[in-house]
Amino acid sequence: MATNNTDTSSMWDNVIASATKAAKVAANHAKLHADLLVTDRDMHTCKEKNGVEMYAHLESITPTQEFCVADDCLINVLRPTLIKAQREVAAYERKRDAMKGKVNMAEANRSRTTSIFGAAMVGEKIMNAAKYAAAGAKEAATKTELAMLERQILGFKEEFGVELYPIFESMEDNEGWLPTDRKVRSLYDSCRE
């Protein structure tokens, strides 16, 4: 009977040891997976930031005749992705500008509502308070729409960076090419690190 208890306890120790080892392996696997997800997110965020900065830099040179007809490798690489982003940004900037007009009108409407303190009767005070609240709600809704449009514009610029980075990376890896514009090169280098 003693050997049976020893066999059972030895077998139980082996089960516990195996379970402990499996748990440690699973924990390490989960930690590595989480680290990879964080790194991927950080890389994506860096590319988005790079896109916003790169877009701001390139925005000044794109209206020039040289940008449209130049046969420079950098411009040829940038042109399709940048034109796509600029088209989207321009469309949403027009919407944003129209929305700014609506925000200004909503602010003016709210400020023109009659004060509750100027009313003589309780009914007038309630009516003025309701008008003021309605105008404030309309103004808030319009400002929210404006903020959403501004975020979409930023999103297009971020996507520009996400699309452009792998093109630069591929050209560097396969052709040994690096951007000739110093600012573009600096932005690419900072994202690559």
PDB file of N, CA and C in Angstrom, residues 1-12:
ATOM      1  N   MET A   1       0.820  -1.187   0.000  1.00  0.00           N
ATOM      2  CA  MET A   1       0.000   0.000   0.000  1.00  0.00           C
ATOM      3  C   MET A   1       0.867   1.255   0.000  1.00  0.00           C
ATOM      4  N   ALA A   2       1.994   1.196   0.640  1.00  0.00           N
ATOM      5  CA  ALA A   2       2.889   2.342   0.700  1.00  0.00           C
ATOM      6  C   ALA A   2       3.445   2.670  -0.676  1.00  0.00           C
ATOM      7  N   THR A   3       3.751   1.664  -1.478  1.00  0.00           N
ATOM      8  CA  THR A   3       4.262   1.921  -2.823  1.00  0.00           C
ATOM      9  C   THR A   3       3.180   2.536  -3.704  1.00  0.00           C
ATOM     10  N   ASN A   4       1.937   2.155  -3.457  1.00  0.00           N
ATOM     11  CA  ASN A   4       0.843   2.706  -4.239  1.00  0.00           C
ATOM     12  C   ASN A   4       0.691   4.201  -3.950  1.00  0.00           C
ATOM     13  N   ASN A   5       0.822   4.603  -2.665  1.00  0.00           N
ATOM     14  CA  ASN A   5       0.773   6.012  -2.291  1.00  0.00           C
ATOM     15  C   ASN A   5       1.951   6.770  -2.880  1.00  0.00           C
ATOM     16  N   THR A   6       3.125   6.145  -2.899  1.00  0.00           N
ATOM     17  CA  THR A   6       4.319   6.778  -3.451  1.00  0.00           C
ATOM     18  C   THR A   6       4.153   6.977  -4.950  1.00  0.00           C
ATOM     19  N   ASP A   7       3.614   5.969  -5.628  1.00  0.00           N
ATOM     20  CA  ASP A   7       3.376   6.086  -7.072  1.00  0.00           C
ATOM     21  C   ASP A   7       2.363   7.184  -7.376  1.00  0.00           C
ATOM     22  N   THR A   8       1.310   7.258  -6.578  1.00  0.00           N
ATOM     23  CA  THR A   8       0.273   8.251  -6.779  1.00  0.00           C
ATOM     24  C   THR A   8       0.818   9.649  -6.514  1.00  0.00           C
ATOM     25  N   SER A   9       1.601   9.782  -5.436  1.00  0.00           N
ATOM     26  CA  SER A   9       2.153  11.098  -5.120  1.00  0.00           C
ATOM     27  C   SER A   9       3.197  11.506  -6.152  1.00  0.00           C
ATOM     28  N   SER A  10       3.983  10.576  -6.643  1.00  0.00           N
ATOM     29  CA  SER A  10       4.969  10.870  -7.681  1.00  0.00           C
ATOM     30  C   SER A  10       4.264  11.274  -8.979  1.00  0.00           C
ATOM     31  N   MET A  11       3.213  10.569  -9.308  1.00  0.00           N
ATOM     32  CA  MET A  11       2.460  10.887 -10.515  1.00  0.00           C
ATOM     33  C   MET A  11       1.794  12.259 -10.362  1.00  0.00           C
ATOM     34  N   TRP A  12       1.255  12.532  -9.166  1.00  0.00           N
ATOM     35  CA  TRP A  12       0.623  13.820  -8.908  1.00  0.00           C
ATOM     36  C   TRP A  12       1.641  14.957  -9.008  1.00  0.00           C
TER      37      TRP A  12
END
